[in-house]
Coordinates of C-alpha atoms in Angstrom, one line a residue:
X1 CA 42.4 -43.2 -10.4
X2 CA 41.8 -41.4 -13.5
X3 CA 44.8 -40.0 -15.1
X4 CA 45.2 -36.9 -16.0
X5 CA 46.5 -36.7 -19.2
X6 CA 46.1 -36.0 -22.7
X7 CA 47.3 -39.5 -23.7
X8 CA 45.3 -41.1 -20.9
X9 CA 42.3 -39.9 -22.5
X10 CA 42.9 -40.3 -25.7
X11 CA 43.6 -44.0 -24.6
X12 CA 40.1 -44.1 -23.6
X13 CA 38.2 -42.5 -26.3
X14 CA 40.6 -44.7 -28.5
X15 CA 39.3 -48.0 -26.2
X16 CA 35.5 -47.1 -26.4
X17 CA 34.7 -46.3 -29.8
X18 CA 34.3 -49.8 -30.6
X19 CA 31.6 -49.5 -27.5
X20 CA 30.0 -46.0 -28.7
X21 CA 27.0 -48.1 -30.8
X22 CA 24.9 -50.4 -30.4
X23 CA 26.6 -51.9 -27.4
X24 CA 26.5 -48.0 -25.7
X25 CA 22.7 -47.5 -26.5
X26 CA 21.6 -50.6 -24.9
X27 CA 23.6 -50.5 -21.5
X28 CA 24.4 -46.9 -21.1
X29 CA 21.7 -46.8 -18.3
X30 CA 23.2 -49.3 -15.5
X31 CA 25.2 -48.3 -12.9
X32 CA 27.1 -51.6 -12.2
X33 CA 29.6 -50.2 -10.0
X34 CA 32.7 -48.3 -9.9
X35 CA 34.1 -51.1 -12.3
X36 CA 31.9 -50.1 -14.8
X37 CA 32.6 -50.1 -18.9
X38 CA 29.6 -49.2 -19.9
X39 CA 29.8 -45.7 -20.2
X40 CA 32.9 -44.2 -21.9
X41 CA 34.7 -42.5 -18.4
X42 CA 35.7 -39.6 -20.9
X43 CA 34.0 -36.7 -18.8
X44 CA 36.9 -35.8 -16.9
X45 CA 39.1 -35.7 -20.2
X46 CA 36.3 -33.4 -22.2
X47 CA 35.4 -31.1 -19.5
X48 CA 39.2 -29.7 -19.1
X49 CA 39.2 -29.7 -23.0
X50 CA 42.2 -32.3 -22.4
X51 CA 40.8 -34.3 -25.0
X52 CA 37.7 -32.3 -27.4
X53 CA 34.1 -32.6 -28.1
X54 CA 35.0 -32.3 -31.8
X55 CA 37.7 -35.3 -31.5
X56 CA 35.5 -37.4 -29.8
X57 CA 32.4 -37.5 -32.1
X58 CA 35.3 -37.3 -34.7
X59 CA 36.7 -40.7 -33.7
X60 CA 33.2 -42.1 -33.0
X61 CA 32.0 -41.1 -36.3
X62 CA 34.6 -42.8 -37.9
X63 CA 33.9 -45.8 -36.3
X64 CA 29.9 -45.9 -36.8
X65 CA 26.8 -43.9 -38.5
X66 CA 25.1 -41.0 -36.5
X67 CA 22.3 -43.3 -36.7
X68 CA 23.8 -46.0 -34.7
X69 CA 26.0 -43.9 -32.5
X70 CA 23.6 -41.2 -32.2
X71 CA 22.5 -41.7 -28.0
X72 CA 26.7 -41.5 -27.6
X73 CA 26.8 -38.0 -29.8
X74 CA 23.8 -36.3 -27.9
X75 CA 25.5 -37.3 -24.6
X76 CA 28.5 -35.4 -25.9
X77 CA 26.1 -32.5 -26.9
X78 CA 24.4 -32.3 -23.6
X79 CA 27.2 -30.8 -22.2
X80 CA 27.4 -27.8 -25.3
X81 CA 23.7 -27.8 -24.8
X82 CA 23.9 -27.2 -21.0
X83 CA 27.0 -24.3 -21.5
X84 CA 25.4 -22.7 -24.3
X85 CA 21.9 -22.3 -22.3
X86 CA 23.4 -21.0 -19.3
X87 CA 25.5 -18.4 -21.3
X88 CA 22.5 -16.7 -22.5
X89 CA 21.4 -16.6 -19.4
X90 CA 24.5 -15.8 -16.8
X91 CA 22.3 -15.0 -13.9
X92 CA 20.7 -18.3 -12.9
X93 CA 24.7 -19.2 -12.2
X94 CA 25.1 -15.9 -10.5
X95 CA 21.9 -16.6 -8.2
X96 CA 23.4 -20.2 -7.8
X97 CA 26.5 -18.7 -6.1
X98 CA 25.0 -16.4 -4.4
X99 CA 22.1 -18.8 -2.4
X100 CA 25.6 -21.8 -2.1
X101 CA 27.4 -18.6 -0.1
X102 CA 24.6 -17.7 1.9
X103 CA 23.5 -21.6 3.0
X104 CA 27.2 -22.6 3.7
X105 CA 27.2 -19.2 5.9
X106 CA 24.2 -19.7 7.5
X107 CA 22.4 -22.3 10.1
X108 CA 22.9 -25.8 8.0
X109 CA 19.7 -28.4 7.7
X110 CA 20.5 -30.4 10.5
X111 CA 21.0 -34.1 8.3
X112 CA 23.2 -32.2 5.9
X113 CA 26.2 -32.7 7.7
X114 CA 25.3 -36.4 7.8
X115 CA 24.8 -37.3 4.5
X116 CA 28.0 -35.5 3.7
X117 CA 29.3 -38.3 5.8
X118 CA 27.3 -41.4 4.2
X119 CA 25.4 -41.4 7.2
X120 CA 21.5 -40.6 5.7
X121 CA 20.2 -44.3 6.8
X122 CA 19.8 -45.2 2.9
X123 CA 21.9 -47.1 2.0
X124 CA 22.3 -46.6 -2.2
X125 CA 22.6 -42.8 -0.9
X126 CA 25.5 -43.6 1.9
X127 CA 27.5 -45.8 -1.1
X128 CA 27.2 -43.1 -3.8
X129 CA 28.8 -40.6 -1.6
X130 CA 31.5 -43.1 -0.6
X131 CA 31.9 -43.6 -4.8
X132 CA 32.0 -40.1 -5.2
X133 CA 34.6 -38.9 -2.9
X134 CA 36.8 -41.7 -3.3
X135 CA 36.4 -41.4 -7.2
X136 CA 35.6 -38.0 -8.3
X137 CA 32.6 -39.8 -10.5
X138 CA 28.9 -41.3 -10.6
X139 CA 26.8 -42.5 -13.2
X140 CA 24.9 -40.4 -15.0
X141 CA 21.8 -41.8 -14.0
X142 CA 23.1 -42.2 -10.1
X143 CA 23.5 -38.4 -10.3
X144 CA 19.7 -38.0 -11.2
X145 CA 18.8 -40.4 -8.5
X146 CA 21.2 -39.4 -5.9
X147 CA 19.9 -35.6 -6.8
X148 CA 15.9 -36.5 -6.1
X149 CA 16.3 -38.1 -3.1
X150 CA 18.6 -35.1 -2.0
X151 CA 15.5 -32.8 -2.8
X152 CA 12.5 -34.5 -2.6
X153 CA 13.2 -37.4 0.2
X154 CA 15.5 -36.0 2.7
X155 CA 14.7 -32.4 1.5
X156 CA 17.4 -30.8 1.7
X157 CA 18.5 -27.4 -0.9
X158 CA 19.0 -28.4 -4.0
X159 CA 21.7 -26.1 -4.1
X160 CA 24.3 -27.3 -1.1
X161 CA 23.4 -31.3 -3.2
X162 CA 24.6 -28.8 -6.5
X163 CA 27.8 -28.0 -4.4
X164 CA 28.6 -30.6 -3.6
X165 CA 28.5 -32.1 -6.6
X166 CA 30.7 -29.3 -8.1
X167 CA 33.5 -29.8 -5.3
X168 CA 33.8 -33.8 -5.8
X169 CA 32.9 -34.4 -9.5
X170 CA 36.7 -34.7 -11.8
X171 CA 33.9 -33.3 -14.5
X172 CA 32.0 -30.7 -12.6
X173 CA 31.0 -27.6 -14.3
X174 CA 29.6 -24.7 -13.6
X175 CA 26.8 -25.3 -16.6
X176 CA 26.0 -29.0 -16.6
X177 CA 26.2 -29.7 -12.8
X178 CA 23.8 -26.8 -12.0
X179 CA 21.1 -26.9 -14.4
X180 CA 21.3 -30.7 -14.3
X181 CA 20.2 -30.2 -10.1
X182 CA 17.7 -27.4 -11.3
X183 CA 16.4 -29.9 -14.2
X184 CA 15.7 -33.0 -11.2
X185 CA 14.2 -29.6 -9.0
X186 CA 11.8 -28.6 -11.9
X187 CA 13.0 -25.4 -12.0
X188 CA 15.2 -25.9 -15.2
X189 CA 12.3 -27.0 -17.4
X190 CA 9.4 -25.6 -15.3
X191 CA 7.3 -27.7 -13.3
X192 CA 8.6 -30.7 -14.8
X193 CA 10.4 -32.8 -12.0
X194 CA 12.4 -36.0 -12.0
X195 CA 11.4 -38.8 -9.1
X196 CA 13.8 -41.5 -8.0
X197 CA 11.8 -45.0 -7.4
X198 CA 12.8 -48.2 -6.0
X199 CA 12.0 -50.1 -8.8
X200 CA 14.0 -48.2 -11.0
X201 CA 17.2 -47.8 -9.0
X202 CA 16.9 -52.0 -8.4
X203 CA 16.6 -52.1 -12.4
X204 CA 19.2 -50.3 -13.2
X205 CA 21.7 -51.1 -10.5
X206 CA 21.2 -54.9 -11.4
X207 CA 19.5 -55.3 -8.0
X208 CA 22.5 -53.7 -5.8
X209 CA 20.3 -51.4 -4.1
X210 CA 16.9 -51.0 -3.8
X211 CA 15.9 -48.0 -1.4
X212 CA 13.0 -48.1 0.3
X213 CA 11.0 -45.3 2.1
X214 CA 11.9 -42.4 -1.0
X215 CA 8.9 -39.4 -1.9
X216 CA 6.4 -41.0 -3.6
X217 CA 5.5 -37.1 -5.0
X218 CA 7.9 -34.4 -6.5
X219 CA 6.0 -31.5 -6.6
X220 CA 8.3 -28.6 -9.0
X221 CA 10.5 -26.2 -6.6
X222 CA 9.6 -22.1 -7.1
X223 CA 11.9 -19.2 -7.8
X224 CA 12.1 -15.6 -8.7
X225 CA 12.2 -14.8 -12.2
X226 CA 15.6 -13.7 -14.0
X227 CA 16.2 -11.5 -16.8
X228 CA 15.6 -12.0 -20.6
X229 CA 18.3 -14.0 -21.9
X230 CA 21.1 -12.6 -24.3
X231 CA 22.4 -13.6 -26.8
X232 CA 25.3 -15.7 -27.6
X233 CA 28.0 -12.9 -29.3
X234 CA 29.1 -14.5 -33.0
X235 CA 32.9 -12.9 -32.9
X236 CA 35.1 -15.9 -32.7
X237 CA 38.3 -13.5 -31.6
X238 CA 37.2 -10.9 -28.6
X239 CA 39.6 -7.8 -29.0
X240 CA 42.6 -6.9 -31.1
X241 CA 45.9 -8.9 -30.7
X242 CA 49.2 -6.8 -30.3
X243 CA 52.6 -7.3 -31.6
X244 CA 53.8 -9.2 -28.0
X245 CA 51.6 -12.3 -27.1
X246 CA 51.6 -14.7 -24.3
X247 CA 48.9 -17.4 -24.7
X248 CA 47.5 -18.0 -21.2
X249 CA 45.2 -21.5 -20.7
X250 CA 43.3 -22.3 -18.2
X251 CA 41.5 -25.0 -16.8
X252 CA 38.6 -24.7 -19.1
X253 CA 40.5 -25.7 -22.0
X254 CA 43.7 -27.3 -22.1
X255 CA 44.2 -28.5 -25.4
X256 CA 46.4 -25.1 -27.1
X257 CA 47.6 -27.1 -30.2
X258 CA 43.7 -27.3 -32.2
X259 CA 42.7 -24.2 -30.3
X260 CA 45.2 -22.1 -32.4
X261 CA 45.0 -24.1 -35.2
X262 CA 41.7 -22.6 -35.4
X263 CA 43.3 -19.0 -35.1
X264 CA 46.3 -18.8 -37.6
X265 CA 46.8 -15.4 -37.0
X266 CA 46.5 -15.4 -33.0
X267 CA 49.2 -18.3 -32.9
X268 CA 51.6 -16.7 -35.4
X269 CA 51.7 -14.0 -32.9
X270 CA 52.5 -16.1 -29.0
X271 CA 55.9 -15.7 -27.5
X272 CA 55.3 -16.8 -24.8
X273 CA 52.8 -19.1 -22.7
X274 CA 51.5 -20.1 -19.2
X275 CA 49.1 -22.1 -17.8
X276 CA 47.0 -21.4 -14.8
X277 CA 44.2 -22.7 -12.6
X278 CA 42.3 -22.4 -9.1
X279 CA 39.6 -25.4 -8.8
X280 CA 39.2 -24.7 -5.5
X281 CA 37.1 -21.7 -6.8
X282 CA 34.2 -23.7 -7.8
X283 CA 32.9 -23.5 -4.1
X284 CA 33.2 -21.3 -1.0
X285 CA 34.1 -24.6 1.0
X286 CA 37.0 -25.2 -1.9
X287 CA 37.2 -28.9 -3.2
X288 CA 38.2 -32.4 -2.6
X289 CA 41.6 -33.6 -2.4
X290 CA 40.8 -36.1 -5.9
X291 CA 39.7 -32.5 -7.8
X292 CA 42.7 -30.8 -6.8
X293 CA 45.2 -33.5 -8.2
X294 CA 43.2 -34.0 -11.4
X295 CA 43.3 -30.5 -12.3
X296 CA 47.1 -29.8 -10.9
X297 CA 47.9 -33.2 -13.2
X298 CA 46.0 -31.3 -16.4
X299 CA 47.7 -28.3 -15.9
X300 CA 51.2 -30.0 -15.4
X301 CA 50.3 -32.1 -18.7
X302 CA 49.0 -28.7 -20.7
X303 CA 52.0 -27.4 -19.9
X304 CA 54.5 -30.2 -21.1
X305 CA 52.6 -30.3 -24.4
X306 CA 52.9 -26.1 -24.7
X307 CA 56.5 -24.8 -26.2
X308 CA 58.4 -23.0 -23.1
X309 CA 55.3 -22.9 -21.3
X310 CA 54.9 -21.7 -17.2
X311 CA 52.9 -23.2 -14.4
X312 CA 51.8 -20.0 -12.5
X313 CA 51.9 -20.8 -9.2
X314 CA 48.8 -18.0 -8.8
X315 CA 45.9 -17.4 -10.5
X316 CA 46.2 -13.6 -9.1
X317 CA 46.0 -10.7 -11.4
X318 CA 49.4 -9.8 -9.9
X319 CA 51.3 -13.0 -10.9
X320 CA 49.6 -13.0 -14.7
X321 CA 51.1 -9.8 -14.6
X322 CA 54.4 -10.9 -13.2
X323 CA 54.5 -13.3 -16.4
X324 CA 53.8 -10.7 -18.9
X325 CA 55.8 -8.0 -17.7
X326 CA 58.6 -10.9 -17.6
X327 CA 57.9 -11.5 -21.3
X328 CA 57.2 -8.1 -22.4
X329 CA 53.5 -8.8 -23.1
X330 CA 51.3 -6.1 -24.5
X331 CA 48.2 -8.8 -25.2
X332 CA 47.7 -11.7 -23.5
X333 CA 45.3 -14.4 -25.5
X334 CA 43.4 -17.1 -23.6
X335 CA 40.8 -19.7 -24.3
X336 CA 37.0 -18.7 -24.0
X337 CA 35.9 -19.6 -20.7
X338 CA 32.3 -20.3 -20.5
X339 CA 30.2 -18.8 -17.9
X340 CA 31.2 -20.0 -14.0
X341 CA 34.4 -19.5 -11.7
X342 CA 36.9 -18.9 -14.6
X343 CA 34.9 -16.6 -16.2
X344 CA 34.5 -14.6 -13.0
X345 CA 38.1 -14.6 -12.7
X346 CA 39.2 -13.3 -16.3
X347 CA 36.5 -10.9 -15.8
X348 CA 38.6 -9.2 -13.4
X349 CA 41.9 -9.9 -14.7
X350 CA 40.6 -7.9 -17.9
X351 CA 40.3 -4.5 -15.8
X352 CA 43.8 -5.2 -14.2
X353 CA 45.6 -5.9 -17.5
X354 CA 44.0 -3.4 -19.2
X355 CA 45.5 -0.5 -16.3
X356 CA 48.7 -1.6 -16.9
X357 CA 48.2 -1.5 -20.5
X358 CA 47.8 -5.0 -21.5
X359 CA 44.6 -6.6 -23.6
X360 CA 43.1 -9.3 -23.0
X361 CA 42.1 -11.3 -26.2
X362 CA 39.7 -14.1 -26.0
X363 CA 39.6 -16.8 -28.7
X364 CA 36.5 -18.8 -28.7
X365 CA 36.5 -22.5 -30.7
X366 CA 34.1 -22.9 -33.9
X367 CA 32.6 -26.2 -31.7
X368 CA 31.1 -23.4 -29.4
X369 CA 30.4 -20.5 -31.6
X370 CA 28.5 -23.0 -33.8
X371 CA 26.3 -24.8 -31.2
X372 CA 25.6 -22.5 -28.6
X373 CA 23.1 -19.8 -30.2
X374 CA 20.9 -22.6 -30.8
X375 CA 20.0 -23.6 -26.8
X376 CA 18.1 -20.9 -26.4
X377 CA 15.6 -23.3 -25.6
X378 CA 14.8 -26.9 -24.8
X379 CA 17.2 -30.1 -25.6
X380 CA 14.6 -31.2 -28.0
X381 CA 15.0 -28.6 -30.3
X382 CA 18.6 -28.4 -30.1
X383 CA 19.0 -31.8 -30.9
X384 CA 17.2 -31.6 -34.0
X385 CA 20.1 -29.3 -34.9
X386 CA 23.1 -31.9 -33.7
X387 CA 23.2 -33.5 -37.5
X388 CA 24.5 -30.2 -39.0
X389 CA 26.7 -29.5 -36.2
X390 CA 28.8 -32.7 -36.2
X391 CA 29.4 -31.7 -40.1
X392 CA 30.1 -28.1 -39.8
X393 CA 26.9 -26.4 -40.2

């Protein structure tokens, strides 16, 4: 089980940097199993900010040139790349909601409930579910198969494979998990789908499995079109910080000590500090039991590593308010949370603070404000920017 800790992950960023090179670049396709060391497990760690994105290609650069590092440093940037695209463009992940609500609601596809169950009749399928709830993780590249045979063999929505997904994954977000599904749909990058073959799941799991029977065709899934994207807003600080401040984290970003070290000012001010989440928001059917103890474990950890910091036991406008009317709060400072359940949920804790007269200040981290305006568009041209970011630029 993966701990969920600060030091645990730092243990394994600290273990795979000798990996992150050559030795990463050649295996970092193959699934070997749950066992596996070929991939650096850090997901979990990076997507609750537990450990950062900046630490990681820090200590990786250290170790080894872009050049020979560099298929390790873009995985690390896919997941910027992903949050940065989808917050110019928050409706795709309000559709996304939407269509999960109205499926789980409605009449399900009659196999659904099935393959929930490992139960589909293929086999690699059944054992990835098993991996997944048992583990909270799958290989990058099982997650692209697992997601076209989801779509394109048993054809099933893409969206209830995306929930899933987001209620079992220790490193499920609202931006990668999504547009990765839409991406294997070919609605991410239009028309453009991804197919899952026999010969390359036999590859690639070292002959484990080798599904017969999948699509032989994955012809691109239609939608509605959404709005012009806007643009990323270049204010690091979002509203003016009072003379009382509570610093309130979340689990977007757990890691308060390089957060404010990147706001003097902000963390000069904080008197007082909580931390807060709700997981089970990521889907109307809540999450699994292995999400739920990751997440309670990184807040318990954020909170040991905070000075005189308190584990709400809400995430309730009324018990933030509670806290700061305990502490004599007039501002109450949290991390940027990127667009998804968090940021639907500070959204309205702005309009209930701000009634009883208390701001809301957002701090955003240079690692984001730097990247992000520059997904506007494909991976391939935000790559060509990854050079300059890693130094600063």
């Amino acid at each position: 089980m993966t701990a969920p800790s600060r030091a645990a992950g730092l243990d394994a960023l600290q273990a795979f940097v000798p990996h992150a090179g050559a030795d990463y670049r050649r295996d970092r396709n193959h699934d070997t199993g749950p066992a596996r060391t070929n991939v650096s497990g850090l997901s979990p760690y990076i997507r609750h900010r537990l450990v950062t994105e900046q630490e990681v290609v820090d200590a990786v650069l250290d170790r080894h040139s872009l050049h020979t590092a560099e298929k390790f440093v873009q995985e690390v940037f896919w997941r910027t790349y992903w949050k940065g695209w989808l917050e110019q463009r928050p409706d795709v992940w309000r559709r996304y909601r939407a269509e999960v609500a109205d499926l789980l609601a409605g009449d399900l596809p009659a196999r659904y409930a099935d393959v929930l169950a490992g139960r589909s009749g293929i086999e690699a399928m059944d054992a990835w579910v098993h991996e997944l709830v048992e583990t909270g993780y799958l290989h990058n590249h099982t997650r692209m198969w697992f997601a076209s045979i989801w779509v394109f063999t048993l054809e099933l929505p893409w969206q209830l494979g995306a929930d899933f997904f987001h209620r079992h994954l220790l490193d499920g977000d609202a931006a990668s998990n999504t547009l990765s599904w839409r991406w294997v749909a070919g609605l991410q990058t239009r028309g453009k789908t991804y197919l899952a073959t026999t010969e390359n799941i036999a590859r690639y799991t070292d002959g484990r499995f080798a599904p017969t029977g999948l699509a032989t065709q994955a012809r691109a899934l239609d939608e509605a079109p959404f709005p012009a994207a806007v643009p990323v807003p270049s204010d690091d600080v979002d509203g003016r910080v009072g003379e009382h401040v509570g610093l309130l984290l979340h689990e977007e970003d757990l890691e308060p000590e390089s957060l404010l070290a990147e706001h003097p000012s902000v963390a000069a001010s904080i008197r007082a500090a909580a931390v807060t989440a709700a997981p089970e928001q990521r889907s109307p059917a809540g999450v699994s039991p292995a999400v739920a103890a990751f997440t309670a474990g990184a807040v318990a950890d954020a909170a040991t590593r905070t000075t005189d910091a308190t584990v709400l036991d809400s995430v309730e406008p009324s018990a933030v308010l509670d806290w700061a009317g305990a502490a004599d709060l007039d501002t109450v400072v949290v991390p940027f949370a990127p667009v998804g359940p968090v940021r639907e949920r500070l959204d309205l804790l702005r309009s209930r603070l701000s009634a009883e007269g208390v701001s809301l200040v957002i701090v955003r981290r240079r690692w984001d404000g730097r990247a992000w305006p520059y997904a506007s568009r494909g991976f391939f041209p935000f790559r060509g920017r990854i050079p300059g970011l890693v130094h600063g630029r």
